[in-house]
Amino acid sequence: MPDPLGPSSSAAPTSESANGGSRDFIRDQVEADLGSERFAGRVQTRFPPEPNGYLHVGHAKAICLDFTVASEFGGRCVLRFDDTNPATESPEYVDAIVDDVRWLGFEPDEIRFASDYFEQLYAWAEYLIERGLAYVDDQDAETISAGRGGFGQPGIESPYRDREAPENLRLFREMAAGQHPEGSRVLRARVDMQHENMQMRDPVMYRIRHEHHYRSGDRWCIYPTYDWAHGQSDAIEGVTHSLCTLEFRDNRALYDWYLEHLPLAELGHRGDRPHQTEFARLELTHTITSKRILRRLVEDSHVDGWDDPRLPTLRALRRRGYPPSAIRDFCGFIGVARTNSRHAPELLESFVRTELNATAPRRMAVLRPLKLVITNWPTDDDGEPLVEYREAVNNPEDPSAGTRQVPFSGTLWIEQDDFRLEAPPKYFRLTPGREVRLRAGYFVRCTDAVTDADGNVTEVRCTYDPKTSGGQAPDGRKVKATIHWVSADHAVPIEAALYERLFHTELPGERTGDPLDDLHPNSRELCAGVAEPAIGDITPGHVVQFERLGYFCADSSGPDSPGAPLFHRTVGLRDEWTNIQKRQQQQGIRR
């Protein structure tokens, strides 16, 4: 079996490493099943997305769990597309999902489709009809829904519930042959209309849909529901452990009911029928993972597409520069629980930052440029400022990354925030009369500043101390700040996209019921900046640390600066998760 974590799987967490040596209840169950020889020693899981949208960060936890459980116990994991709804599914989503799963670090043992099993599902539906366990209902969807009653309220049996099997079989075959219009009839399982579990009150198995299916074409005009297709697809493939999120907990009884009433022995699989187990889904504050809402965001142009870096889709996180290993480590850290909870995005970002700190090369970039002129910088015989090349470390966490040469001259760009005409308290960067260190350069002291008619600073003038090359003064004097810079004569234009949360509230939509009411009006800021020449070494899809500014992922040309490389801010340098933990601890002490 190929390694499901792919060729770079060493960073992926296991239950042991992620939980300090403890095991979760799912792995305990799998181990117990192997010990009892249930499933004849086999372990097989599956990841079953519906190809009606793009995968998001919530899917990452399920993917990691399905694939790593199979790998840890020497089993198999199948990627199966639950493609039973022809109106919303397409090959575009299939291809994107396969690509995202592989990008996350997993290789399916097989790729399957529920539509491959339409013939078998249909045959099993006839099997249940013949045994009085399914019937054709002529009621419309609203009537069927109302007849199911509610919690503590009795269900109302359909007037068609006691149809004889031959008539049900005839009508069902007519439905399959396209002889009845959409909405006129459905096939329902004959279970128990008074069952306390609402999922067991004669659920719908098939609906009439005269729709073209992207794989089966026009072969079918009836399509199975999720509950009818899901467990049976598991059985056909030989799945042993069907791992689902908690919203399917009430569906488990129906999952088992179908499997108990079907002739599974004819499939030839060893061991018992599949077993469904539920776990808590991954949810983040300030984040929406509903496909319906994500589609609204895209279609109503609140974002620029499914890979807009503000979205929680995997391809958006990929474009923003999130390493797949960091996402896997995050999923391993939060573990597998039986109750839902929400996690702060800052926790995920802390894993991203840890990974990038060790791997991302460093470069200097200025996003809001302000000119700095060194008035005593030496010139050549023609009066032209000399150019020096300063040695800068590529990654202090990785000595093997080496160093680079950065051009330095008498005219530099610095960040606007690194200068104040009138410095506020505890401001240690440049201000008239103060000395600071230039990263990998010299000490400079501000002597003057030029302003425009509105009082805005347009140029900072400094002198440099040539004896402080490398950032140390021979007389031992100290400075309280180090700032970065870019040589103006060598600057490369860039564009940087800075992101805030797409939603400004922790629980979008909690107040009004519509998450879009809580959209952050300024969730993206585009900056036209400059960078040192070595920025050209950072190719699209790779992440660089802009010193003192954060981690940025290279993209193609920016929308506002044609030809200028675009960089998306992945995460900042400050570990907000540590601050959150400190606040939580302080609140706990005060309580």
Coordinates of C-alpha atoms in Angstrom, one line a residue:
M1 CA 0.0 0.0 0.0
P2 CA 1.4 3.5 -0.8
D3 CA 2.1 5.7 2.1
P4 CA -1.1 7.8 2.5
L5 CA 0.9 10.8 3.7
G6 CA 2.7 10.9 0.4
P7 CA 6.5 11.4 -0.1
S8 CA 6.8 14.1 2.6
S9 CA 4.8 12.4 5.3
S10 CA 7.3 12.6 8.1
A11 CA 5.8 15.8 9.5
A12 CA 2.3 14.4 9.6
P13 CA 1.0 13.8 13.2
T14 CA -0.2 10.5 14.6
S15 CA -2.5 10.0 17.5
E16 CA 0.6 9.3 19.6
S17 CA 2.5 12.4 18.8
A18 CA -0.5 14.7 18.6
N19 CA -2.0 13.7 22.0
G20 CA 1.0 13.2 24.1
G21 CA 1.0 9.4 23.8
S22 CA -2.8 9.0 24.4
R23 CA -5.1 7.4 21.9
D24 CA -8.5 8.5 20.9
F25 CA -11.7 6.5 21.1
I26 CA -11.8 5.7 17.3
R27 CA -8.3 4.2 17.3
D28 CA -9.2 2.3 20.5
Q29 CA -12.2 0.9 18.7
V30 CA -10.2 -0.1 15.7
E31 CA -7.6 -1.8 17.8
A32 CA -10.3 -3.7 19.8
D33 CA -11.9 -4.8 16.5
L34 CA -8.6 -6.2 15.3
G35 CA -8.1 -7.9 18.6
S36 CA -11.5 -9.6 18.4
E37 CA -10.9 -10.5 14.7
R38 CA -13.9 -8.5 13.7
F39 CA -13.8 -7.8 10.0
A40 CA -11.3 -10.7 9.7
G41 CA -8.4 -8.5 10.6
R42 CA -9.1 -5.9 7.9
V43 CA -9.2 -2.1 8.3
Q44 CA -10.7 0.0 5.5
T45 CA -11.9 3.6 5.7
R46 CA -13.2 6.0 3.1
F47 CA -13.4 9.8 2.6
P48 CA -16.8 10.4 0.9
P49 CA -17.2 14.0 -0.3
E50 CA -20.0 15.2 -2.5
P51 CA -18.5 16.8 -5.7
N52 CA -20.7 19.9 -5.4
G53 CA -18.1 22.4 -4.2
Y54 CA -14.5 22.8 -3.1
L55 CA -13.1 21.2 0.1
H56 CA -12.6 23.5 3.1
V57 CA -10.6 23.4 6.3
G58 CA -13.4 21.4 8.0
H59 CA -12.8 18.6 5.6
A60 CA -9.1 18.5 6.5
K61 CA -9.8 16.9 9.8
A62 CA -11.9 14.1 8.3
I63 CA -9.3 13.5 5.6
C64 CA -6.5 13.3 8.1
L65 CA -8.5 10.9 10.3
D66 CA -9.7 8.6 7.5
F67 CA -6.3 8.3 5.9
T68 CA -4.1 8.1 9.0
V69 CA -6.3 5.6 10.8
A70 CA -6.1 3.3 7.8
S71 CA -2.3 3.8 7.5
E72 CA -1.6 3.3 11.3
F73 CA -3.4 -0.1 11.2
G74 CA -2.1 -1.3 7.9
G75 CA -5.3 -0.8 6.1
R76 CA -6.7 1.0 3.0
C77 CA -8.5 4.3 2.5
V78 CA -10.7 4.9 -0.5
L79 CA -11.7 8.3 -1.9
R80 CA -15.3 7.9 -2.8
F81 CA -17.4 10.6 -4.4
D82 CA -21.0 10.7 -3.1
D83 CA -22.3 11.8 -6.5
T84 CA -26.0 11.1 -6.2
N85 CA -27.3 14.6 -6.9
P86 CA -27.0 15.4 -10.7
A87 CA -28.1 19.0 -10.4
T88 CA -25.1 20.2 -8.4
E89 CA -22.1 18.0 -9.3
S90 CA -19.5 18.3 -11.9
P91 CA -16.1 17.0 -13.0
E92 CA -14.6 20.3 -12.0
Y93 CA -15.2 19.6 -8.4
V94 CA -14.1 16.0 -8.7
D95 CA -10.7 17.1 -10.1
A96 CA -10.4 19.8 -7.5
I97 CA -11.1 17.4 -4.6
V98 CA -8.6 14.8 -5.9
D99 CA -6.0 17.6 -6.2
D100 CA -6.7 19.0 -2.7
V101 CA -6.5 15.6 -1.0
R102 CA -3.1 14.9 -2.6
W103 CA -1.9 18.4 -1.8
L104 CA -2.8 17.8 1.8
G105 CA -0.4 14.8 1.7
F106 CA -2.6 11.8 1.1
E107 CA -2.9 9.3 -1.8
P108 CA -6.1 7.3 -2.0
D109 CA -5.7 3.5 -2.5
E110 CA -8.6 3.8 -4.9
I111 CA -10.9 6.5 -6.3
R112 CA -14.5 5.4 -6.5
F113 CA -17.9 6.9 -7.2
A114 CA -21.3 6.2 -5.7
S115 CA -22.7 6.5 -9.2
D116 CA -20.7 3.3 -10.0
Y117 CA -23.2 1.5 -7.8
F118 CA -26.5 2.8 -9.2
E119 CA -27.3 -0.6 -10.7
Q120 CA -26.7 -2.5 -7.4
L121 CA -28.6 0.1 -5.4
Y122 CA -31.5 -0.2 -7.8
A123 CA -31.5 -4.0 -7.5
W124 CA -31.4 -3.8 -3.7
A125 CA -34.3 -1.3 -3.8
E126 CA -36.4 -3.9 -5.7
Y127 CA -35.2 -6.5 -3.1
L128 CA -36.7 -4.4 -0.3
I129 CA -39.9 -3.7 -2.2
E130 CA -40.4 -7.4 -2.8
R131 CA -40.2 -8.0 0.9
G132 CA -42.6 -5.3 1.9
L133 CA -39.8 -3.1 3.3
A134 CA -40.1 -0.2 0.8
Y135 CA -43.1 1.4 -1.0
V136 CA -43.9 4.1 -3.6
D137 CA -45.5 7.2 -2.1
D138 CA -47.5 9.5 -4.2
Q139 CA -47.5 12.4 -1.7
D140 CA -45.5 15.5 -2.4
A141 CA -42.5 16.5 -0.4
E142 CA -44.3 19.0 1.8
T143 CA -46.9 16.4 2.8
I144 CA -44.3 13.8 3.5
S145 CA -42.3 16.2 5.7
A146 CA -45.4 17.2 7.6
G147 CA -46.5 13.6 8.1
R148 CA -43.2 12.7 9.8
G149 CA -44.4 14.7 12.8
G150 CA -41.7 15.9 15.2
F151 CA -40.0 15.1 18.5
G152 CA -42.7 14.0 20.9
Q153 CA -45.3 14.2 18.1
P154 CA -46.6 11.1 16.3
G155 CA -46.0 10.5 12.6
I156 CA -48.8 10.0 10.2
E157 CA -48.6 7.0 7.9
S158 CA -48.9 7.6 4.2
P159 CA -52.2 6.4 2.6
Y160 CA -49.9 4.5 0.2
R161 CA -47.9 2.7 2.8
D162 CA -49.8 -0.5 2.5
R163 CA -49.6 -0.9 -1.2
E164 CA -48.9 -4.4 -2.3
A165 CA -45.4 -5.3 -3.4
P166 CA -46.3 -6.0 -7.0
E167 CA -47.9 -2.6 -7.5
N168 CA -44.9 -0.9 -5.7
L169 CA -42.5 -2.7 -8.0
R170 CA -44.5 -1.7 -11.1
L171 CA -44.6 1.9 -10.1
F172 CA -40.9 2.0 -9.1
R173 CA -39.9 0.5 -12.5
E174 CA -42.1 3.2 -14.2
M175 CA -40.3 5.9 -12.2
A176 CA -37.0 4.5 -13.3
A177 CA -38.2 4.4 -16.9
G178 CA -39.1 8.1 -16.8
Q179 CA -42.9 7.6 -17.0
H180 CA -43.6 10.0 -14.1
P181 CA -42.8 13.7 -13.6
E182 CA -40.5 15.0 -11.0
G183 CA -42.1 15.4 -7.5
S184 CA -45.0 13.0 -8.3
R185 CA -43.6 10.0 -6.5
V186 CA -40.8 8.8 -4.3
L187 CA -39.6 5.5 -2.9
R188 CA -39.6 5.3 0.9
A189 CA -38.3 2.6 3.3
R190 CA -41.1 1.0 5.4
V191 CA -39.5 1.3 8.8
D192 CA -41.5 2.8 11.7
M193 CA -43.6 6.1 11.5
Q194 CA -43.7 6.2 15.3
H195 CA -39.9 5.8 15.9
E196 CA -38.4 8.2 18.4
N197 CA -35.6 8.8 15.9
M198 CA -36.9 11.0 13.2
Q199 CA -34.5 9.5 10.6
M200 CA -36.4 6.1 11.0
R201 CA -39.8 7.5 10.0
D202 CA -40.0 5.9 6.6
P203 CA -37.1 7.9 5.0
V204 CA -37.1 8.6 1.3
M205 CA -34.8 6.3 -0.8
Y206 CA -35.3 7.6 -4.3
R207 CA -36.5 10.8 -5.9
I208 CA -37.5 11.4 -9.6
R209 CA -35.1 13.8 -11.2
H210 CA -35.0 14.2 -15.0
E211 CA -31.4 15.5 -14.9
H212 CA -28.3 14.7 -16.8
H213 CA -25.6 13.2 -14.6
Y214 CA -22.0 14.1 -15.3
R215 CA -21.0 10.4 -15.3
S216 CA -24.0 8.3 -16.0
G217 CA -25.5 10.7 -18.6
D218 CA -29.2 10.2 -19.1
R219 CA -29.3 6.5 -18.0
W220 CA -31.2 7.4 -14.8
C221 CA -34.1 9.6 -14.0
I222 CA -34.3 8.4 -10.4
Y223 CA -31.5 9.1 -7.9
P224 CA -30.7 7.6 -4.5
T225 CA -30.7 9.8 -1.4
Y226 CA -27.5 10.1 0.7
D227 CA -28.8 7.7 3.4
W228 CA -29.7 5.0 0.9
A229 CA -26.4 5.3 -1.0
H230 CA -24.0 5.8 1.8
G231 CA -24.0 2.6 3.9
Q232 CA -24.6 0.4 0.8
S233 CA -21.6 2.0 -0.9
D234 CA -19.5 1.3 2.2
A235 CA -20.7 -2.3 2.1
I236 CA -19.9 -2.8 -1.6
E237 CA -16.4 -1.4 -1.2
G238 CA -15.7 -3.5 1.9
V239 CA -15.4 -0.5 4.3
T240 CA -15.0 -1.7 7.9
H241 CA -15.0 1.6 9.8
S242 CA -17.2 4.3 8.4
L243 CA -16.1 7.5 10.2
C244 CA -18.6 10.4 10.1
T245 CA -19.0 13.7 11.8
L246 CA -21.6 14.1 14.6
E247 CA -24.4 15.5 12.5
F248 CA -24.8 11.9 11.1
R249 CA -25.2 10.4 14.6
D250 CA -29.0 10.0 14.3
N251 CA -28.5 8.5 10.8
R252 CA -26.6 5.5 12.3
A253 CA -29.7 3.6 13.2
L254 CA -31.0 3.9 9.6
Y255 CA -27.5 3.0 8.3
D256 CA -27.7 -0.2 10.3
W257 CA -31.3 -0.9 9.4
Y258 CA -30.6 -0.9 5.7
L259 CA -27.5 -3.2 6.0
E260 CA -29.4 -5.6 8.3
H261 CA -32.1 -6.1 5.6
L262 CA -29.9 -6.6 2.6
P263 CA -28.2 -9.8 1.3
L264 CA -24.7 -8.5 1.9
A265 CA -23.2 -12.1 1.9
E266 CA -23.5 -12.0 -1.9
L267 CA -20.8 -9.4 -2.0
G268 CA -18.2 -11.9 -0.8
H269 CA -16.6 -9.7 1.7
R270 CA -15.1 -11.3 4.8
G271 CA -16.2 -10.2 8.2
D272 CA -19.2 -8.2 9.4
R273 CA -21.0 -5.3 7.8
P274 CA -19.5 -1.8 8.1
H275 CA -19.7 0.0 11.4
Q276 CA -20.4 3.8 11.6
T277 CA -18.7 5.9 14.3
E278 CA -19.1 9.6 14.7
F279 CA -16.6 12.3 15.8
A280 CA -16.7 16.0 16.3
R281 CA -16.2 18.1 13.2
L282 CA -13.6 20.9 12.9
E283 CA -15.1 24.4 13.4
L284 CA -13.3 27.7 13.6
T285 CA -14.5 31.0 15.0
H286 CA -14.8 33.9 12.5
T287 CA -15.2 31.3 9.8
I288 CA -18.1 29.9 7.7
T289 CA -17.7 26.4 6.1
S290 CA -21.3 26.0 4.8
K291 CA -21.0 25.3 1.1
R292 CA -24.2 27.3 0.5
I293 CA -22.8 30.4 2.2
L294 CA -19.4 30.0 0.5
R295 CA -21.1 29.8 -2.9
R296 CA -23.0 33.0 -2.1
L297 CA -19.7 34.7 -1.2
V298 CA -18.2 33.6 -4.6
E299 CA -21.3 34.2 -6.8
D300 CA -22.1 37.6 -5.3
S301 CA -18.5 38.7 -5.7
H302 CA -17.8 39.3 -2.0
V303 CA -14.6 37.4 -2.7
D304 CA -12.6 36.8 -5.9
G305 CA -13.3 33.1 -6.3
W306 CA -13.0 29.8 -4.6
D307 CA -9.3 30.3 -4.1
D308 CA -9.6 33.8 -2.6
P309 CA -7.1 33.7 0.4
R310 CA -9.8 35.0 2.7
L311 CA -11.8 31.8 2.3
P312 CA -11.4 28.6 4.3
T313 CA -11.3 26.4 1.2
L314 CA -8.1 24.2 1.0
R315 CA -7.2 25.8 -2.3
A316 CA -7.5 29.3 -0.7
L317 CA -5.3 28.2 2.2
R318 CA -2.9 26.8 -0.4
R319 CA -2.8 30.0 -2.3
R320 CA -2.3 32.0 0.9
G321 CA 0.8 29.9 1.7
Y322 CA -0.5 27.5 4.4
P323 CA 1.9 24.5 4.4
P324 CA -0.1 21.2 4.3
S325 CA 2.1 19.8 7.1
A326 CA 0.9 22.6 9.4
I327 CA -2.7 21.8 8.7
R328 CA -2.1 18.1 9.4
D329 CA -0.3 19.0 12.6
F330 CA -3.2 21.2 13.7
C331 CA -5.7 18.5 13.0
G332 CA -3.6 16.1 15.0
F333 CA -3.2 18.5 17.9
I334 CA -7.0 19.2 18.3
G335 CA -7.5 15.4 18.3
V336 CA -10.7 13.4 18.0
A337 CA -13.6 14.2 20.3
R338 CA -17.2 13.2 20.8
T339 CA -18.6 16.8 21.3
N340 CA -18.4 19.7 18.9
S341 CA -16.4 22.8 19.8
R342 CA -14.9 25.8 18.0
H343 CA -11.2 26.7 17.8
A344 CA -9.7 30.1 17.4
P345 CA -8.0 30.6 13.9
E346 CA -5.0 31.8 15.8
L347 CA -4.3 28.2 16.9
L348 CA -4.1 27.1 13.3
E349 CA -2.0 30.1 12.5
S350 CA 0.5 29.2 15.2
F351 CA 1.1 25.8 13.5
V352 CA 1.6 27.7 10.2
R353 CA 4.0 30.1 11.7
T354 CA 6.0 27.4 13.4
E355 CA 6.5 25.6 10.1
L356 CA 7.3 28.7 8.1
N357 CA 9.7 30.0 10.7
A358 CA 11.8 26.9 10.1
T359 CA 11.5 26.8 6.3
A360 CA 10.8 30.2 4.8
P361 CA 13.7 32.2 3.4
R362 CA 14.1 35.9 4.6
R363 CA 13.9 38.9 2.3
M364 CA 13.6 42.6 3.0
A365 CA 10.5 44.4 1.6
V366 CA 8.9 47.8 2.3
L367 CA 5.1 47.9 1.9
R368 CA 4.6 51.6 2.6
P369 CA 7.7 53.3 1.3
L370 CA 9.3 56.4 2.8
K371 CA 12.5 57.7 1.3
L372 CA 15.6 57.8 3.5
V373 CA 18.7 59.7 2.3
I374 CA 22.1 59.2 3.9
T375 CA 23.6 62.6 3.5
N376 CA 27.2 61.6 4.2
W377 CA 27.2 58.5 2.1
P378 CA 30.4 58.3 -0.1
T379 CA 30.4 58.9 -3.8
D380 CA 32.7 57.9 -6.7
D381 CA 34.9 60.3 -8.7
D382 CA 31.9 61.3 -10.8
G383 CA 29.8 62.2 -7.7
E384 CA 27.6 59.1 -8.0
P385 CA 26.8 57.3 -4.7
L386 CA 28.7 54.1 -4.2
V387 CA 26.9 50.8 -4.0
E388 CA 27.9 48.3 -1.3
Y389 CA 26.7 44.7 -0.9
R390 CA 25.7 43.7 2.6
E391 CA 25.6 40.0 3.6
A392 CA 22.3 38.9 5.0
V393 CA 21.3 35.6 6.5
N394 CA 18.7 33.7 4.5
N395 CA 17.1 31.8 7.5
P396 CA 18.6 32.1 11.0
E397 CA 16.8 28.8 11.9
D398 CA 18.5 27.0 9.1
P399 CA 22.3 27.5 8.7
S400 CA 22.3 25.4 5.5
A401 CA 20.2 28.1 3.8
G402 CA 23.3 30.3 3.7
T403 CA 23.5 34.0 3.0
R404 CA 22.8 36.5 0.2
Q405 CA 24.2 39.8 -0.9
V406 CA 21.9 42.8 -0.6
P407 CA 22.7 46.1 -2.4
F408 CA 23.0 49.1 -0.1
S409 CA 23.3 52.7 -1.3
G410 CA 22.8 56.2 -0.1
T411 CA 19.1 56.4 -0.8
L412 CA 16.9 53.8 0.8
W413 CA 13.2 53.0 1.3
I414 CA 12.0 52.4 4.8
E415 CA 8.5 51.8 6.2
Q416 CA 6.5 54.9 7.0
D417 CA 5.8 53.5 10.4
D418 CA 9.5 53.5 11.2
F419 CA 9.7 57.3 11.4
R420 CA 7.9 59.9 13.5
L421 CA 8.4 63.6 13.5
E422 CA 7.1 63.6 17.1
A423 CA 7.7 60.3 18.7
P424 CA 5.0 58.9 21.1
P425 CA 6.1 57.3 24.4
K426 CA 8.0 54.0 24.0
Y427 CA 8.6 54.6 20.3
F428 CA 12.2 53.6 19.7
R429 CA 12.4 53.8 15.9
L430 CA 13.6 56.8 13.8
T431 CA 12.8 60.3 15.0
P432 CA 14.9 63.5 14.7
G433 CA 18.1 63.2 16.8
R434 CA 17.7 59.4 17.3
E435 CA 20.0 56.6 16.1
V436 CA 18.8 53.2 15.0
R437 CA 20.4 50.1 13.4
L438 CA 19.7 49.2 9.7
R439 CA 19.3 45.4 9.4
A440 CA 22.7 44.0 8.1
G441 CA 23.9 47.6 7.6
Y442 CA 24.9 50.5 9.7
F443 CA 23.8 52.8 12.5
V444 CA 22.1 55.9 11.1
R445 CA 21.0 59.0 13.0
C446 CA 18.1 61.2 11.8
T447 CA 19.2 64.8 11.2
D448 CA 16.2 66.2 9.4
A449 CA 12.9 65.5 7.6
V450 CA 11.3 67.0 4.5
T451 CA 7.5 67.6 4.5
D452 CA 5.0 68.6 1.8
A453 CA 2.5 71.5 1.9
D454 CA 0.1 69.3 4.0
G455 CA 2.8 68.5 6.6
N456 CA 3.3 64.9 5.4
V457 CA 6.8 63.6 5.6
T458 CA 8.2 62.9 2.2
E459 CA 11.9 62.3 3.0
V460 CA 14.0 61.4 6.0
R461 CA 17.6 62.6 6.1
C462 CA 20.3 60.8 8.1
T463 CA 24.0 60.4 8.6
Y464 CA 25.6 57.0 9.0
D465 CA 28.5 55.8 11.1
P466 CA 30.9 53.8 8.9
K467 CA 32.4 52.2 11.9
T468 CA 29.2 50.4 12.7
S469 CA 29.3 48.0 9.7
G470 CA 27.5 44.9 10.6
G471 CA 25.3 46.6 13.3
Q472 CA 27.8 46.9 16.2
A473 CA 29.4 50.1 17.4
P474 CA 33.1 49.9 18.4
D475 CA 32.6 52.3 21.3
G476 CA 29.9 50.0 22.7
R477 CA 26.9 52.3 22.3
K478 CA 23.5 50.7 22.0
V479 CA 20.4 51.4 20.0
K480 CA 16.9 50.3 20.8
A481 CA 15.6 49.5 17.4
T482 CA 16.6 47.8 14.2
I483 CA 14.6 48.5 11.0
H484 CA 14.7 47.0 7.6
W485 CA 15.3 48.8 4.2
V486 CA 15.5 48.4 0.5
S487 CA 18.0 50.2 -1.7
A488 CA 16.0 52.7 -3.8
D489 CA 18.2 52.2 -6.9
H490 CA 17.8 48.4 -6.8
A491 CA 14.2 48.1 -5.6
V492 CA 11.8 45.7 -7.3
P493 CA 8.2 46.8 -7.3
I494 CA 5.8 44.3 -5.6
E495 CA 2.2 44.2 -4.5
A496 CA 1.2 42.8 -1.2
A497 CA -2.2 41.7 0.0
L498 CA -2.8 42.1 3.7
Y499 CA -5.8 40.2 5.2
E500 CA -8.1 40.6 8.2
R501 CA -10.8 38.1 9.2
L502 CA -13.5 37.8 6.5
F503 CA -16.1 38.0 9.2
H504 CA -15.6 40.4 12.1
T505 CA -17.7 38.4 14.6
E506 CA -16.7 35.1 16.2
L507 CA -20.0 33.4 15.2
P508 CA -21.1 34.9 11.8
G509 CA -24.8 35.2 11.5
E510 CA -25.6 34.6 15.2
R511 CA -27.2 38.1 15.6
T512 CA -29.3 38.3 12.4
G513 CA -29.3 34.8 11.0
D514 CA -27.4 35.8 7.9
P515 CA -23.6 35.4 8.1
L516 CA -23.1 37.9 5.3
D517 CA -24.4 40.6 7.7
D518 CA -21.1 40.2 9.6
L519 CA -18.7 40.5 6.7
H520 CA -15.7 42.6 7.5
P521 CA -15.9 45.6 5.2
N522 CA -12.1 46.0 4.9
S523 CA -10.8 42.4 5.0
R524 CA -8.2 43.0 2.4
E525 CA -5.7 45.8 1.8
L526 CA -3.5 46.0 -1.3
C527 CA -0.1 47.7 -0.8
A528 CA 2.2 48.8 -3.6
G529 CA 5.6 48.2 -2.2
V530 CA 9.2 47.4 -3.1
A531 CA 11.6 44.6 -2.3
E532 CA 15.3 43.7 -2.5
P533 CA 16.4 42.1 -5.9
A534 CA 16.6 38.6 -4.3
I535 CA 12.8 38.6 -4.2
G536 CA 13.1 37.3 -7.8
D537 CA 14.2 34.0 -6.4
I538 CA 10.8 33.4 -4.7
T539 CA 8.6 31.6 -7.3
P540 CA 4.8 31.4 -7.3
G541 CA 3.5 29.1 -4.6
H542 CA 6.5 29.6 -2.2
V543 CA 6.5 31.5 1.0
V544 CA 9.0 34.1 2.1
Q545 CA 9.3 36.0 5.4
F546 CA 9.4 39.7 4.8
E547 CA 11.6 40.7 7.7
R548 CA 9.7 42.4 10.5
L549 CA 6.4 42.2 8.5
G550 CA 5.3 38.6 8.3
Y551 CA 5.1 35.6 6.0
F552 CA 4.0 36.1 2.4
C553 CA 3.2 33.7 -0.4
A554 CA 4.2 34.5 -4.0
D555 CA 1.4 34.6 -6.6
S556 CA 1.2 35.9 -10.2
S557 CA 0.8 39.5 -11.1
G558 CA -1.3 41.7 -8.9
P559 CA -4.6 43.2 -10.0
D560 CA -3.6 46.8 -9.5
S561 CA 0.0 46.6 -10.6
P562 CA 0.4 44.7 -13.8
G563 CA 3.8 43.1 -13.9
A564 CA 4.5 43.5 -10.2
P565 CA 4.6 40.1 -8.4
L566 CA 1.8 39.7 -5.9
F567 CA 2.4 38.4 -2.4
H568 CA -0.4 37.2 0.0
R569 CA 0.3 37.7 3.7
T570 CA 0.1 34.1 5.1
V571 CA 0.4 35.0 8.7
G572 CA 2.1 37.8 10.7
L573 CA 5.1 37.3 12.9
R574 CA 3.3 37.8 16.2
D575 CA 2.0 34.7 17.9
E576 CA -1.6 35.7 18.7
W577 CA -2.4 32.3 20.0
T578 CA 0.1 32.7 22.9
N579 CA -1.7 36.0 23.8
I580 CA -5.1 34.3 23.7
Q581 CA -3.9 31.6 26.0
K582 CA -2.5 34.2 28.5
R583 CA -5.8 36.0 28.5
Q584 CA -7.7 32.8 29.1
Q585 CA -5.4 31.9 32.0
Q586 CA -5.8 35.3 33.5
Q587 CA -9.6 35.1 33.2
G588 CA -9.5 31.7 34.8
I589 CA -7.4 33.1 37.8
R590 CA -9.9 36.0 38.2
R591 CA -12.8 33.6 38.3

